[in-house]
Short mmCIF file of C-alpha atoms in Angstrom, two decimals:
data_model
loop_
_atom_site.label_atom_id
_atom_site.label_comp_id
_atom_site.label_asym_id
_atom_site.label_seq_id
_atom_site.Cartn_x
_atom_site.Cartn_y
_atom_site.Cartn_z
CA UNK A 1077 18.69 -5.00 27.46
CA UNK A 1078 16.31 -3.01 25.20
CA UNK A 1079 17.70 -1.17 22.50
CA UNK A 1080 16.64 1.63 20.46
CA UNK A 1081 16.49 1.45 16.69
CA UNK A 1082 18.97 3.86 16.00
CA UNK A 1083 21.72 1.65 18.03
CA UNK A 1084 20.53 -1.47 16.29
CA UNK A 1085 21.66 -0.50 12.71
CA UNK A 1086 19.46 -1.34 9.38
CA UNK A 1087 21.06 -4.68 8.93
CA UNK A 1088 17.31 -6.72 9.01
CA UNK A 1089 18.68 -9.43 10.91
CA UNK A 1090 19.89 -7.59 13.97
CA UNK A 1091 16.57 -5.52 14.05
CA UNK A 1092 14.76 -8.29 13.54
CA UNK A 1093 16.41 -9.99 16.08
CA UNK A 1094 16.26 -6.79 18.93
CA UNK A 1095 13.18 -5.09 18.10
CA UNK A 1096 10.57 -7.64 16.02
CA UNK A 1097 8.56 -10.43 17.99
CA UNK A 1098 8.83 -14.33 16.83
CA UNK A 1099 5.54 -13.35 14.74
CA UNK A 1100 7.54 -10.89 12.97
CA UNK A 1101 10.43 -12.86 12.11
CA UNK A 1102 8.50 -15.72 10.99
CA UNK A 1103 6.23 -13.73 8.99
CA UNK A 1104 9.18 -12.58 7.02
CA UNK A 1105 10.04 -15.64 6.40
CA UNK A 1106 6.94 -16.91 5.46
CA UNK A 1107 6.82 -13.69 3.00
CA UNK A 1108 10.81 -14.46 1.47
CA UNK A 1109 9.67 -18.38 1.66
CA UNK A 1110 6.86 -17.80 -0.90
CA UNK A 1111 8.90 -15.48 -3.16
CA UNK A 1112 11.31 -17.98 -3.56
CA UNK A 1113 8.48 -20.52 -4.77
CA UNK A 1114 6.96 -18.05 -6.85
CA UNK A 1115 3.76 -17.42 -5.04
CA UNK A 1116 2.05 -14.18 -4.36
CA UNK A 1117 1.53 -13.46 -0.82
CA UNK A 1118 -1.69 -11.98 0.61
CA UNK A 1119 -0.81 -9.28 3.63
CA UNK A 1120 -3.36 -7.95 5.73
CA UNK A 1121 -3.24 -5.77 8.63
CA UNK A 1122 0.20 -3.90 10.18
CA UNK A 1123 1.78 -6.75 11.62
CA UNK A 1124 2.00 -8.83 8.43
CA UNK A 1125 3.34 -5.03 7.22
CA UNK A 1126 6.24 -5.26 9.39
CA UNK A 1127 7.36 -8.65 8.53
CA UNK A 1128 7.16 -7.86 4.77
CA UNK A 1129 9.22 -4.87 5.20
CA UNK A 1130 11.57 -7.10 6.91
CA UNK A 1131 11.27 -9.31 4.09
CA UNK A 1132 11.96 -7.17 1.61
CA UNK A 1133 15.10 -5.74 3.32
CA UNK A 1134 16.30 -9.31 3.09
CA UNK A 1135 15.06 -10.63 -0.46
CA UNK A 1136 14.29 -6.94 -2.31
CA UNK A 1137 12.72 -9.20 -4.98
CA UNK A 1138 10.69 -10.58 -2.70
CA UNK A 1139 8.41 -7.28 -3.01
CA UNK A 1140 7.13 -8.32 -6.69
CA UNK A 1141 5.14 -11.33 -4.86
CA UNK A 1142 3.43 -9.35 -2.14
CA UNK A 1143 -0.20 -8.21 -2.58
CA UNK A 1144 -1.61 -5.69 -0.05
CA UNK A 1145 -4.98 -7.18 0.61
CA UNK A 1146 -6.47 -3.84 2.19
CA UNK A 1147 -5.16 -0.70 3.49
CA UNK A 1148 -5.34 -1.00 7.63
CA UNK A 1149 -6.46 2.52 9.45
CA UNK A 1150 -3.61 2.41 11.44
CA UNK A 1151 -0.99 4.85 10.30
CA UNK A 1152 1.99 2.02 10.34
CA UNK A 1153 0.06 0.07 7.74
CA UNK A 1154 0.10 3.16 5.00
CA UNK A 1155 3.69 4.07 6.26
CA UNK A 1156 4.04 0.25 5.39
CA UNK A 1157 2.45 0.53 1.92
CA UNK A 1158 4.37 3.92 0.80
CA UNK A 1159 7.17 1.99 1.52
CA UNK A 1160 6.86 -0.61 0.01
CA UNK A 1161 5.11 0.94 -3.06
CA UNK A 1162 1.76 -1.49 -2.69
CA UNK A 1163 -1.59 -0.33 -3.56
CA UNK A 1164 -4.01 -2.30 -1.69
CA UNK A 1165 -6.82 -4.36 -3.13
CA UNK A 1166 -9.68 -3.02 -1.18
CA UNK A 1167 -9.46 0.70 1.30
CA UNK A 1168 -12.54 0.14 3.09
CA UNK A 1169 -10.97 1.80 6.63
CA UNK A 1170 -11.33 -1.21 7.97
CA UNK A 1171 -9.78 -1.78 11.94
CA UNK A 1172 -11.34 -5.87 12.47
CA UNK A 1173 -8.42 -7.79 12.54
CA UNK A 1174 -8.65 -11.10 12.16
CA UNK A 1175 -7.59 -11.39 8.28
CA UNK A 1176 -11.06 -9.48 6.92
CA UNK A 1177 -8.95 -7.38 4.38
CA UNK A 1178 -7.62 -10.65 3.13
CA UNK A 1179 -11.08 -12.56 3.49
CA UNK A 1180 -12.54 -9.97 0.94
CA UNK A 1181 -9.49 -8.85 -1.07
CA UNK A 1182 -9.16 -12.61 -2.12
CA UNK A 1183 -12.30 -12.92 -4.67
CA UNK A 1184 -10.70 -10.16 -6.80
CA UNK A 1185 -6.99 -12.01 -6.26
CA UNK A 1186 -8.61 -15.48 -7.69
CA UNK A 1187 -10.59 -13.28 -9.78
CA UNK A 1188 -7.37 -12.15 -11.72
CA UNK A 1189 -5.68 -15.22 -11.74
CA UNK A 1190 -8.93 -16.18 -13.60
CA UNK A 1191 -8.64 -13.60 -16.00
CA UNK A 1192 -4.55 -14.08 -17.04
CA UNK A 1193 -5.07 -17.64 -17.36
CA UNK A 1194 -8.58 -18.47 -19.32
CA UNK A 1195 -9.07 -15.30 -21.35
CA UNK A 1196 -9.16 -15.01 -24.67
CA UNK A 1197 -6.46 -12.94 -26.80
CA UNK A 1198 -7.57 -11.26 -29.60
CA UNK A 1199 -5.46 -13.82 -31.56
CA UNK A 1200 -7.60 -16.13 -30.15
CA UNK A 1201 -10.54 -14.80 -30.31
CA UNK A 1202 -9.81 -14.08 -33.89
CA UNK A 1203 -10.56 -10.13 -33.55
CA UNK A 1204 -8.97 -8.16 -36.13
CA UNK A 1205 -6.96 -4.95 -34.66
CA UNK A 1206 -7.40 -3.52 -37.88
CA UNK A 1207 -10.03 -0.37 -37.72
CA UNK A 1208 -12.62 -0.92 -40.67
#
C-alpha cells in the first residue's frame, strides 16, 4: 500500500523505507558512509539531493562532508540546497544529467585541496604582517 508522507512520520528510516527508491537509500548511505571516513562527497543532480537529505536526517554531521557540485534547474534540487544550507560549486542551469555538474565542479574541488595542502603561509613564506 502507498502511503502519503504525512502518514509516514519524519523518522528517515520509515520514509526512506515507504517513499525513497533502492537508489535513494543507498545513496544515503553512500553519503553517511563517506562522512564517517572523513571524505567529502560530490552531489550532483536531485536524486543524489534526496539521498543526502536522507543522510543528513540520519548522521546531521554528515552535512559538513557534502559538496554541492552544481545547482540542478529543477526546483527539488534548490529546495534541496536551502535545506541543506549548500552553495553549489558551479550554477550554470544546467538539466544534462549524467554527473556534468560533478564532471566540471571537480577541477575547482581538486583545485582547493591543492591550495590547503601545498600553499605557502606567510610564516612560510617568510612575509612580514607588519605594515612598513
Amino acid at each position: 500500500m502507498d502511503r502519503t508522507a504525512s502518514e509516514v512520520g519524519s523518522e528517515p528510516i520509515s520514509v526512506l523505507a515507504s517513499l525513497g527508491g533502492l537508489e535513494i537509500a543507498a545513496l544515503a548511505g553512500f553519503v553517511v558512509g563517506g562522512a564517517s571516513r572523513k571524505v567529502p562527497v560530490l552531489l550532483d543532480g536531485v536524486i543524489a539531493m534526496a539521498g543526502a537529505l536522507a543522510a543528513a536526517r540520519l548522521a546531521p554531521l554528515s552535512v559538513g562532508y557534502m559538496v554541492a557540485g552544481h545547482r540542478s534547474t529543477e526546483p527539488g534540487a534548490t529546495a534541496a540546497l536551502e535545506e541543506l544550507d549548500l552553495a553549489p560549486l558551479v550554477d550554470l542551469e544546467l538539466r544534462l544529467g549524467e554527473g556534468t555538474g560533478a564532471v566540471l565542479a571537480l577541477p575547482i574541488l581538486q583545485a582547493a585541496a591543492k591550495v590547503l595542502s601545498e600553499m605557502a603561509t606567510f610564516d612560510d613564506a617568510g612575509v612580514s604582517s607588519d605594515q612598513d
